[in-house]
Coordinates of C-alpha atoms and ligand atoms in Angstrom, one line a residue:
X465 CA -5.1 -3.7 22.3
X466 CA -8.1 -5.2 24.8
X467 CA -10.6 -4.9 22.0
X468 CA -8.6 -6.2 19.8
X469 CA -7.9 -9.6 21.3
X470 CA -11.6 -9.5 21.8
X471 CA -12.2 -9.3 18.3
X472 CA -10.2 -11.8 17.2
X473 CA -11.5 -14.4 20.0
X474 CA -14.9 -13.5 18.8
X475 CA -14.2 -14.5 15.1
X476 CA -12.0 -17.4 15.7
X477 CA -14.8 -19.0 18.1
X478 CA -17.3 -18.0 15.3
X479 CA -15.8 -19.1 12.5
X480 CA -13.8 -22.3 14.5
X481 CA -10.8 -23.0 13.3
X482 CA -9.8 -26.3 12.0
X483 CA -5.9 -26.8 10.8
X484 CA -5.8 -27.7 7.2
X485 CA -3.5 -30.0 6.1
X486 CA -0.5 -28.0 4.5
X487 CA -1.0 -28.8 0.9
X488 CA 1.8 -28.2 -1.6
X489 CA 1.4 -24.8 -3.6
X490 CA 2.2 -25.1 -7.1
X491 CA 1.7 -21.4 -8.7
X492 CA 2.0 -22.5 -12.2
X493 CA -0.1 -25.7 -11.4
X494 CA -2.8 -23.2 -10.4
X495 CA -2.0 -20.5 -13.4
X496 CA -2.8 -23.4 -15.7
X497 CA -5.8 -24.4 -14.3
X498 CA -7.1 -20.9 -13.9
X499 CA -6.3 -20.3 -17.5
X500 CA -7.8 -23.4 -18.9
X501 CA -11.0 -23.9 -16.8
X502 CA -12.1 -20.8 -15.5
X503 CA -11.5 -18.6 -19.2
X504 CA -9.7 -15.5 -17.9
X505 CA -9.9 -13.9 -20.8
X506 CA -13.6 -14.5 -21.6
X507 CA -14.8 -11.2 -22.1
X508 CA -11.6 -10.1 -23.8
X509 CA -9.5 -11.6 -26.1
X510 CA -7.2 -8.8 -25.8
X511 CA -4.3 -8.9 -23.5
X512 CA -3.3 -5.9 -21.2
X513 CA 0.6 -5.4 -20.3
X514 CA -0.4 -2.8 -18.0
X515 CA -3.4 -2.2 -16.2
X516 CA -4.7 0.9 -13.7
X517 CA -6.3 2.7 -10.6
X518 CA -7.4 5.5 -10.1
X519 CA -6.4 6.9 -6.6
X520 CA -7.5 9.9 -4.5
X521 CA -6.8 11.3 -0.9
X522 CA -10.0 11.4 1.5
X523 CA -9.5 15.4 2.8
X524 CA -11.1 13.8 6.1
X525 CA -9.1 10.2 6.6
X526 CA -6.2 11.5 4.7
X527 CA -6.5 7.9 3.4
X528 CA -5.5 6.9 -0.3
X529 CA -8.9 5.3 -2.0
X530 CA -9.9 3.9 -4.9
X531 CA -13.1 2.0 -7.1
X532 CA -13.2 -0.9 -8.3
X533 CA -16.0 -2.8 -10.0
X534 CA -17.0 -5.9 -8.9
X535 CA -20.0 -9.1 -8.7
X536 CA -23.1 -9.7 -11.4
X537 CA -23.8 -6.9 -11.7
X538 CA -21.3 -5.2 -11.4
X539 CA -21.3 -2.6 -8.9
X540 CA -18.8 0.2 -7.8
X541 CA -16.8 -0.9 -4.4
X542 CA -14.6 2.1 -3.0
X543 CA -11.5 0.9 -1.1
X544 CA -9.0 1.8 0.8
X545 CA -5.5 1.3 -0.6
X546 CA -3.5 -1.1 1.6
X547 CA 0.4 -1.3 0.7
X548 CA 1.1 -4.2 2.9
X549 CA -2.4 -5.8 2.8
X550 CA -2.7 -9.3 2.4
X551 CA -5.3 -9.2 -0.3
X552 CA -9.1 -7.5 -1.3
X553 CA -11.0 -7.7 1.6
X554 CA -14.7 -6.2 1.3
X555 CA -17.6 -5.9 3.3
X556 CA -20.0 -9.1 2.8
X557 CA -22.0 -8.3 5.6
X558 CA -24.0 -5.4 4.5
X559 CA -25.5 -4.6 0.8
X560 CA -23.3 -7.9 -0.8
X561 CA -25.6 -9.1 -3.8
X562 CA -24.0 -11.5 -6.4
X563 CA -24.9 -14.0 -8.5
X564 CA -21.2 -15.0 -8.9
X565 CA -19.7 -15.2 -5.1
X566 CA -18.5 -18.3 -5.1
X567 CA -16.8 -19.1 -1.2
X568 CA -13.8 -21.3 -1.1
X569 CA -14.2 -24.6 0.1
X570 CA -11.5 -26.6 2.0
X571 CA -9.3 -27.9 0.2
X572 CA -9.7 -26.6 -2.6
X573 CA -7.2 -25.2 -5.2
X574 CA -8.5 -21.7 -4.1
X575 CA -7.2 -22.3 -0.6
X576 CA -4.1 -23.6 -1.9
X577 CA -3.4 -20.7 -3.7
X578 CA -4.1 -18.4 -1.5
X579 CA -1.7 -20.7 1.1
X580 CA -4.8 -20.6 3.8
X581 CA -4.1 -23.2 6.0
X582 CA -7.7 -22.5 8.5
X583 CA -10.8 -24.0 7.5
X584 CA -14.0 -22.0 8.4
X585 CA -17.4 -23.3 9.5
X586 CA -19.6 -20.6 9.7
X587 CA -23.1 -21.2 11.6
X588 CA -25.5 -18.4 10.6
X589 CA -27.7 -17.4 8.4
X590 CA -25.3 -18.7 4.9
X591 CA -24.5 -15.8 3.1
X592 CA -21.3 -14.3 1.2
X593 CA -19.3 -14.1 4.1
X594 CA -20.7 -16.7 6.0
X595 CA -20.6 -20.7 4.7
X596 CA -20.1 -23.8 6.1
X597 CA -16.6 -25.3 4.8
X598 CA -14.8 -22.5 3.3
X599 CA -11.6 -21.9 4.1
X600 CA -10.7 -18.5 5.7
X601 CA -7.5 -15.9 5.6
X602 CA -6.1 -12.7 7.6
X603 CA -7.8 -9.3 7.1
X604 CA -6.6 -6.3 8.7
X605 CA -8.0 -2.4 9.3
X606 CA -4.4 -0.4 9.7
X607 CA -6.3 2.3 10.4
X608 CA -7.8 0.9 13.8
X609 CA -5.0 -1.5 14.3
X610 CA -7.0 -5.0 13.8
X611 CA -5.5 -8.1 12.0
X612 CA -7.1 -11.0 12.6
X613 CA -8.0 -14.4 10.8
X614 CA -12.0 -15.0 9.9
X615 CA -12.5 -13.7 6.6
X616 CA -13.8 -16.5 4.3
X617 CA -11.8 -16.6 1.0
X618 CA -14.5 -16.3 -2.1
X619 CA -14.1 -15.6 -6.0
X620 CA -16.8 -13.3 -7.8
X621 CA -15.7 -11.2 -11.2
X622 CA -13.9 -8.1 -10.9
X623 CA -13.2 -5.5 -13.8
X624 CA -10.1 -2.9 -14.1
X625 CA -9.3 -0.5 -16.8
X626 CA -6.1 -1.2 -18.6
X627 CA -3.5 1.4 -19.9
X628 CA -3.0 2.3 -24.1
X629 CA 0.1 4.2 -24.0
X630 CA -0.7 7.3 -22.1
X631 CA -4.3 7.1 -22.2
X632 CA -7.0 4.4 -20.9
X633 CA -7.3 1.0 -23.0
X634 CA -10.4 -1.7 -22.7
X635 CA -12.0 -2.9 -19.9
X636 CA -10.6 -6.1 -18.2
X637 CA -12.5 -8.8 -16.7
X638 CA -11.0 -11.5 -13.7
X639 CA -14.5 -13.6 -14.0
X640 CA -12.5 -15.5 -10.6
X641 CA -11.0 -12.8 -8.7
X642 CA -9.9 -14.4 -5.6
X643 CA -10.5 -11.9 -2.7
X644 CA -11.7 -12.0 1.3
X645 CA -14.9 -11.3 3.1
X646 CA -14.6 -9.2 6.4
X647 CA -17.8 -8.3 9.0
X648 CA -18.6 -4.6 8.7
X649 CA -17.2 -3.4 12.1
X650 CA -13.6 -3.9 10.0
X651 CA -14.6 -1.5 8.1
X652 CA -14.1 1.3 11.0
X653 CA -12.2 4.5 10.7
X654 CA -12.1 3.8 6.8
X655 CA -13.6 7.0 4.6
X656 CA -16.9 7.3 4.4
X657 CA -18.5 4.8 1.5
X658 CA -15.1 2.6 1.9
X659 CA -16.1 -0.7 2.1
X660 CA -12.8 -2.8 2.3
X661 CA -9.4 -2.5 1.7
X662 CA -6.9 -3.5 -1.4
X663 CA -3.8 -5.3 -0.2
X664 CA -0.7 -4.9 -2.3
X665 CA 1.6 -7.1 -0.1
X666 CA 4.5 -8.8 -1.2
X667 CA 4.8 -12.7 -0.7
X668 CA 1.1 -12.7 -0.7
X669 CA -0.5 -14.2 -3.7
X670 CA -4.1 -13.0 -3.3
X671 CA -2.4 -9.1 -3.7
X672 CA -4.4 -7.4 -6.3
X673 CA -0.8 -7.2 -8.3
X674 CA 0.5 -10.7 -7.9
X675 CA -3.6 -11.8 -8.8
X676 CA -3.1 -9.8 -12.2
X677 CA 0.1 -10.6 -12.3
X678 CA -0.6 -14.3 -12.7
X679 CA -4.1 -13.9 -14.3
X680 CA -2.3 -12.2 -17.4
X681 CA 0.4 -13.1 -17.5
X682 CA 2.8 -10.5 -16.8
X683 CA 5.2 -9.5 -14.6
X684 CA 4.9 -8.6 -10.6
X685 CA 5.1 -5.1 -10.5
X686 CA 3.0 -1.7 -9.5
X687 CA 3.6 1.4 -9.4
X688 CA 2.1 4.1 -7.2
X689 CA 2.2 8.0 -7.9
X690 CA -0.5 10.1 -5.3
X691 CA -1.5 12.9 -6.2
X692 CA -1.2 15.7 -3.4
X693 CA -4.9 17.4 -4.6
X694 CA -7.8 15.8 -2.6
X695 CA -9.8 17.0 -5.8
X696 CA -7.2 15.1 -8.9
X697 CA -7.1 11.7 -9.4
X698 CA -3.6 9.8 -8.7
X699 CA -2.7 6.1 -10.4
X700 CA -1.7 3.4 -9.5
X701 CA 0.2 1.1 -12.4
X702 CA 0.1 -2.5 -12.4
X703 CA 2.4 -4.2 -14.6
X704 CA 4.8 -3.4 -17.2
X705 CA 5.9 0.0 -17.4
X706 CA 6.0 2.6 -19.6
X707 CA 3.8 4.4 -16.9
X708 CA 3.1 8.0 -19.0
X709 CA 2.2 11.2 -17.6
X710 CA 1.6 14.1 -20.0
X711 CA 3.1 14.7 -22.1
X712 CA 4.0 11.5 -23.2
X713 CA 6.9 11.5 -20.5
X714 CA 7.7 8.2 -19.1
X715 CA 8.4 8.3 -15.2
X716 CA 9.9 4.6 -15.2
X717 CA 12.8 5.9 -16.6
X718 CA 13.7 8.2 -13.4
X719 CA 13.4 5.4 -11.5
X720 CA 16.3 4.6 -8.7
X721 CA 16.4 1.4 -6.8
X722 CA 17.0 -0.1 -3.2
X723 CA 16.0 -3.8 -2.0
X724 CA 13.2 -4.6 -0.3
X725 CA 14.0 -6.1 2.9
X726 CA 12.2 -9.7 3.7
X727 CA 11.9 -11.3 6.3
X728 CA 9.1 -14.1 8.2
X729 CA 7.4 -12.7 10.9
X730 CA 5.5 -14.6 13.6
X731 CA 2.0 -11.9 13.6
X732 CA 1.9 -13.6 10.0
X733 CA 2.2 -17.3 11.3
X734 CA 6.0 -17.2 10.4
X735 CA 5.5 -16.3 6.7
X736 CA 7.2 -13.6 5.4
X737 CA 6.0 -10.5 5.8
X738 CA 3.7 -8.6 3.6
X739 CA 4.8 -5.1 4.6
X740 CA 7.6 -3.4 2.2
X741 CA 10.9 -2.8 4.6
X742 CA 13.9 -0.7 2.5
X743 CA 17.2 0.3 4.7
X744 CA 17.7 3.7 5.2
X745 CA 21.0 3.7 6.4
X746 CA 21.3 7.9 7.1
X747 CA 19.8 11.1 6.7
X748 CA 21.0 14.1 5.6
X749 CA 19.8 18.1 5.9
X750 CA 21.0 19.9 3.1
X751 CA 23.9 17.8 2.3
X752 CA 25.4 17.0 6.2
X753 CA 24.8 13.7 7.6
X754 CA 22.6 13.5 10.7
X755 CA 23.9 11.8 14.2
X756 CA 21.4 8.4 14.6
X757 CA 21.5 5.8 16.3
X758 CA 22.9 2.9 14.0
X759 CA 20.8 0.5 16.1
X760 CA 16.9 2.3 15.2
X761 CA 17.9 2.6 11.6
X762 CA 18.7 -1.6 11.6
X763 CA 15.4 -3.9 11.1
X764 CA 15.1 -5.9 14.0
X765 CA 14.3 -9.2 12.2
X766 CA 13.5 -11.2 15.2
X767 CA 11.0 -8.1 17.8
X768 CA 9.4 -6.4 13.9
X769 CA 11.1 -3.2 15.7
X770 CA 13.5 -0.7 14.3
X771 CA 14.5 -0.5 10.6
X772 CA 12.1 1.5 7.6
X773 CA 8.9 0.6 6.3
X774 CA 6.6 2.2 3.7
X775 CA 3.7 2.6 4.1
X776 CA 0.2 4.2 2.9
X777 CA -1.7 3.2 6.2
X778 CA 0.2 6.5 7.6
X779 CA -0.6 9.9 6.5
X780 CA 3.0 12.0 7.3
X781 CA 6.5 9.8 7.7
X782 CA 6.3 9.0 11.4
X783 CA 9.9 9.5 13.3
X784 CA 10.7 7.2 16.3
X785 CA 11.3 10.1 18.9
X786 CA 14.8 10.5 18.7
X787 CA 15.4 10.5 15.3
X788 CA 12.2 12.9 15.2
X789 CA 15.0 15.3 17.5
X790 CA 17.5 15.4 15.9
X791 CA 15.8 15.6 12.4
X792 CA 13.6 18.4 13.2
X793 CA 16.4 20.4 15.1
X794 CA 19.2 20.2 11.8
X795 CA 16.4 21.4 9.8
X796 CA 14.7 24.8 12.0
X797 CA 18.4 25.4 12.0
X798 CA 19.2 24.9 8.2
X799 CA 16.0 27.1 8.1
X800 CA 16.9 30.9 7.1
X801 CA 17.4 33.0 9.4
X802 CA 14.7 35.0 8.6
X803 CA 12.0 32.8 9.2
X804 CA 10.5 31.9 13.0
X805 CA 9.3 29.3 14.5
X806 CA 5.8 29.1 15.8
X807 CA 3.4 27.0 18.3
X808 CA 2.6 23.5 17.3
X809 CA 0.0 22.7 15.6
X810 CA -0.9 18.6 16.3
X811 CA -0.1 16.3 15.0
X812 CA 2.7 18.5 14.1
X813 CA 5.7 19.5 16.7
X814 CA 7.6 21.8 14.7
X815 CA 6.3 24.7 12.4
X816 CA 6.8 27.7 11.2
X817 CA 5.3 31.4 9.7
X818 CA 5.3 31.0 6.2
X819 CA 5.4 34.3 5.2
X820 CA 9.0 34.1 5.1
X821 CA 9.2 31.1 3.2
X822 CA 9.3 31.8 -0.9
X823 CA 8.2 28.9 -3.0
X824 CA 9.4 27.7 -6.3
X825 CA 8.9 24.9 -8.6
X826 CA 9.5 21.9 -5.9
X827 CA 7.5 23.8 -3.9
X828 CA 8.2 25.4 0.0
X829 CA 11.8 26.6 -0.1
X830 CA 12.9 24.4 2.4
X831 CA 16.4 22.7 3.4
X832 CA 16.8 19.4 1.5
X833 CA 15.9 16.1 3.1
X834 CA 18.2 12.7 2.0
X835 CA 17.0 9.3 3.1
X836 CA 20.6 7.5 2.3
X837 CA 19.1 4.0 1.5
X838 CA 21.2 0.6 1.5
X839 CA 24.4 2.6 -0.7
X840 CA 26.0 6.2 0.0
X841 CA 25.1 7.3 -3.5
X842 CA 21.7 6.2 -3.7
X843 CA 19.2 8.3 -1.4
X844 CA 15.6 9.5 -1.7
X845 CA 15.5 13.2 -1.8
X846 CA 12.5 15.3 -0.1
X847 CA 11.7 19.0 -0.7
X848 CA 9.3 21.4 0.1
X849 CA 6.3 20.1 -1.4
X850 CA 7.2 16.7 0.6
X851 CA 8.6 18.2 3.5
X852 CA 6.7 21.0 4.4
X853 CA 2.9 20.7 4.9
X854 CA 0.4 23.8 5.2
X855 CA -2.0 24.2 7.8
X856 CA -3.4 27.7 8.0
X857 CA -2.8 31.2 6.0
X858 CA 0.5 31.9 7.5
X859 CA 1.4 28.5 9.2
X860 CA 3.6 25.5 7.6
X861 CA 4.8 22.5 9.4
X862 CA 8.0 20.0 9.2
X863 CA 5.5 16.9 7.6
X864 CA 7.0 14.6 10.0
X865 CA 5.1 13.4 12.7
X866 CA 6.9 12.3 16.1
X867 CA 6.2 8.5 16.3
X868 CA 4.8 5.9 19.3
X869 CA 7.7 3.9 20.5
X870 CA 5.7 0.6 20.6
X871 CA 4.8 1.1 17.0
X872 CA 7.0 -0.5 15.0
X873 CA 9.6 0.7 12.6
X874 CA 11.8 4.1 13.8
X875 CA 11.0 5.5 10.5
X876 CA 7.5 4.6 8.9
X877 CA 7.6 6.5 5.4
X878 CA 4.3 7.5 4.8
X879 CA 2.1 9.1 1.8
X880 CA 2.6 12.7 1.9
X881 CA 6.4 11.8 1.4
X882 CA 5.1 9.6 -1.6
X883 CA 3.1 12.6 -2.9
X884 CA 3.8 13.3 -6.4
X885 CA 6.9 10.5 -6.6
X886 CA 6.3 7.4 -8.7
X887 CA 7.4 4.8 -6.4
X888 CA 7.8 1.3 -8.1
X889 CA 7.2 -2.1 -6.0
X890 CA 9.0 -4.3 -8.1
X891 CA 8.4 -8.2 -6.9
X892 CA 9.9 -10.1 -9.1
X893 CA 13.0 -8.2 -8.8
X894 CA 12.5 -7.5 -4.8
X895 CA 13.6 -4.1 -5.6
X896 CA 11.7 -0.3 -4.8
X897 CA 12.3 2.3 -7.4
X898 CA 11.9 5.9 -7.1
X899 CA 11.4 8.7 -9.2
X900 CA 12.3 11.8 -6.5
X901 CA 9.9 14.4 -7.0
X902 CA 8.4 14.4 -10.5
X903 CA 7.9 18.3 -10.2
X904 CA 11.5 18.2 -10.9
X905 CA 10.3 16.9 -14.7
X906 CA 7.5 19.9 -14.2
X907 CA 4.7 17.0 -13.8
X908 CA 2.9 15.3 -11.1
X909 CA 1.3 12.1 -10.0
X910 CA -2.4 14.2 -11.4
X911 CA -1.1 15.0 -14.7
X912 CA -2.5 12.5 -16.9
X913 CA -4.9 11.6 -19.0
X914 CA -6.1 7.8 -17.2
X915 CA -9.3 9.5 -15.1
Ligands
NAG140 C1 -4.5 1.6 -28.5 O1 -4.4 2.9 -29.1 C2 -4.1 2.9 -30.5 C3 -3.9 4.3 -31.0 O2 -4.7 5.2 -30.3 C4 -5.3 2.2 -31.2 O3 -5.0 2.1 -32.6 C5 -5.4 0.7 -30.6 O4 -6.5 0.1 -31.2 C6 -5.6 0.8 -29.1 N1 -5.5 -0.6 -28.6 C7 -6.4 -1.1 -27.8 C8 -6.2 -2.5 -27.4 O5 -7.4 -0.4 -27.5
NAG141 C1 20.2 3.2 20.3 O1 18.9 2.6 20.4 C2 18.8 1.4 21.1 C3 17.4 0.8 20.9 O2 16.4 1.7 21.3 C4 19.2 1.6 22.5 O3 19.1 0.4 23.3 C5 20.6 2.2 22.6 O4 20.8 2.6 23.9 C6 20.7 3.5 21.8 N1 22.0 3.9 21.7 C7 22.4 5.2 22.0 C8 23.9 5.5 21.9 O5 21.6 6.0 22.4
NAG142 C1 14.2 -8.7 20.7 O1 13.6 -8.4 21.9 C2 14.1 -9.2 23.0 C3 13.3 -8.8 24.3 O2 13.2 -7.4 24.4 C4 15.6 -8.9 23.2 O3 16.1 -9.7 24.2 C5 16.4 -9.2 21.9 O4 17.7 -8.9 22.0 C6 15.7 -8.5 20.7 N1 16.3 -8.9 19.5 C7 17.2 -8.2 18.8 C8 17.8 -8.7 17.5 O5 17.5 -7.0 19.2

């Protein structure tokens, strides 16, 4: 926590922060404008619906990454994927060559859009990253637990595949991709080769989906499917759906829905949060409901405490320790009899031999797992391939892991749980669909024909 107020003393007396005067945001004022004078569509006249990411699992970060290309010329930036990131932040401090990097200057519509409200000066050597009048935004690391504000806001071009039907389309190019600069040391505890991360919070504008979104035209929705192989490609889907996997099956259509929570929140200056909050409202173990407390389930909307939030920052579903209790007890003892407990093995508290546990098509045969989310009759169900996790020959652990107290949420839902479930961020609608398990369709989030 020490080094972190440290940090963010150290950029905000480098980069010394002068209060902008809050300027009215207009989005379509700014959609025009982009449209008109900056040619979105230069390099294309065609028009996605739908565009994509390829996504894969570090085996050593357990962190989600993808590639994007990016600059003149364009180069291949590998990033960390960010569910309630603010925006694209990259390293400008080492290896940034452009001829496009344009910073944002005060004032400007750039800020505006982006709702910065600090105004950077930065004295050093200029450089992307580092200019005198630009205006500057939060960046965050989840990974080593650093937000802070000092990245300056810049535009450079940026290209993404787009999605034909089940297979890739053309090339897209954003020749003014709005995105943030960070100083190398951000870049800590990210994969190795990861140079930044891509934010896709809600409320944020700069979020890679709301950019697109607004760039062309369509409407503000992704859709993310990891794929549990560190060695297969998962997607991420931004835009309209149908989002294919082979053969030709549309996972959209699974798709169940609960509200996204919102709600402003004073580490973000008292706008609303970027991070994606659902109410789970019980869990059940093969079909009985669990004893919780009422009060750890309920988002605390005034201490950021308590409640559910998703999130791909977080390898395994983390438990506030009580819950983590009573959950792991209901399920060794909806276990079969036949199969024994063993030692922990960290970060797991509760495993088992797995020589007595048979596997079928969802995987681990396992006692079923429903999140009950804001109704009675609409729940998230986990199985074996979600719940169980496999970490030697003969040993398998509950993939839960038993969370800090200070941290946040009681339930964090995290991205083995997301593993091979399309889960659908839906912004316009402020709504979070998912597909359960997709080996339930005999797919999975790898089985496609995208990269
Ligand atoms: C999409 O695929 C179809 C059929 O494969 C093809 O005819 C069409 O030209 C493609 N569209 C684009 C924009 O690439
Ligand atoms: C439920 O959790 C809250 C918050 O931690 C705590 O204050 C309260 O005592 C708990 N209630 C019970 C019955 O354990
Ligand atoms: C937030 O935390 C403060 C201090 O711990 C406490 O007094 C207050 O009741 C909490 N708010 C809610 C809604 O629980």
């Amino acid at each position: 926590m020490d080094s972190q107020m440290d940090r963010d003393l150290l950029i905000l007396s480098f980069h010394q922060i002068i209060p902008m005067s809050s300027s009215s945001y207009n989005f379509f004022h700014f959609c025009f404008l982009l449209i008109i004078s900056t040619n979105c569509f230069a390099k294309n006249t065609f028009q996605p619906k739908t565009l994509f990411l390829a996504v894969r699992k570090d085996p050593s970060t357990l962190q989600y990454i993808t590639q994007i290309y990016q600059r003149t010329p364009l180069v291949p930036v590998k990033l960390a994927i960010h569910l309630g990131g603010e925006s694209l932040w990259v390293d400008c401090e080492k290896g940034y060559k452009s001829s496009t990097y344009k910073p944002a200057r005060c004032n400007s519509r750039q800020c505006d859009y982006v709702k910065s409200t600090a105004c950077g000066q930065c004295d050093g050597k200029q450089r992307p990253g580092c200019n005198k009048n630009s205006c500057i935004n939060v960046v965050g690391n989840p990974a080593t637990e650093t937000l802070m504000v000092g990245g300056e806001i810049a535009e450079d071009v940026l290209s993404i595949r787009s999605v034909n039907g089940s297979v890739p389309g053309p090339v897209v190019t954003v020749p003014k991709f709005i995105f943030s600069c960070a100083e190398s040391f951000l870049t800590e505890r990210l994969g190795k080769g990861v140079k930044g991360m891509v934010g896709f919070g809600q409320h944020r504008p700069a979020s890679l989906a709301a950019q697109f979104a607004s760039v062309f035209r369509f409407s503000r929705k992704f859709a993310i499917c990891l794929s549990s192989s560190t060695e297969r490609n998962g997607v991420i889907f931004i835009g309209h759906s149908p989002y294919f996997f082979s053969l030709a099956f549309d996972a959209s259509r699974d798709l169940i829905y609960t509200p996204i929570i919102t709600y402003p929140n004073y580490i973000y200056f008292n706008r609303d949060s970027p991070e994606y909050y659902i109410q789970v409202s019980s869990v059940k173990i093969n079909g009985r409901n669990l004893p919780l407390n009422k009060t750890l389930l309920t988002l605390d909307l005034e201490n950021d405490s308590h409640g559910t939030r998703i999130s791909t920052a977080v390898p395994y579903t983390l438990l506030e320790a009580s819950i983590y209790s009573v959950v792991s007890k209901a399920f060794v003892n909806a276990m079969p009899k036949d199969v024994h407990t063993v030692p922990a093995v960290q970060p797991f508290k509760t495993c088992f031999d797995s020589s007595a546990i048979g596997m079928s098509r969802l995987g681990y045969n396992a006692p079923e797992i429903n999140l009950v989310l804001h109704r009675p009759n609409v729940y998230w169900t986990i199985t074996g391939a979600n719940s169980l996790v496999k970490v030697s020959d003969d040993v398998v652990c509950l993939a839960f892991v038993e969370g800090i107290q200070t941290l946040g949420q009681a339930i964090v839902i995290g991205g083995y749980q997301m593993q091979d479930n399309l889960v659908e961020f839906d912004l316009a609608r402020k709504r979070i669909g998912f597909s359960n398990s997709l080996f339930f369709r005999q797919t999975t989030c790898s089985n496609h024909n995208y990269a």
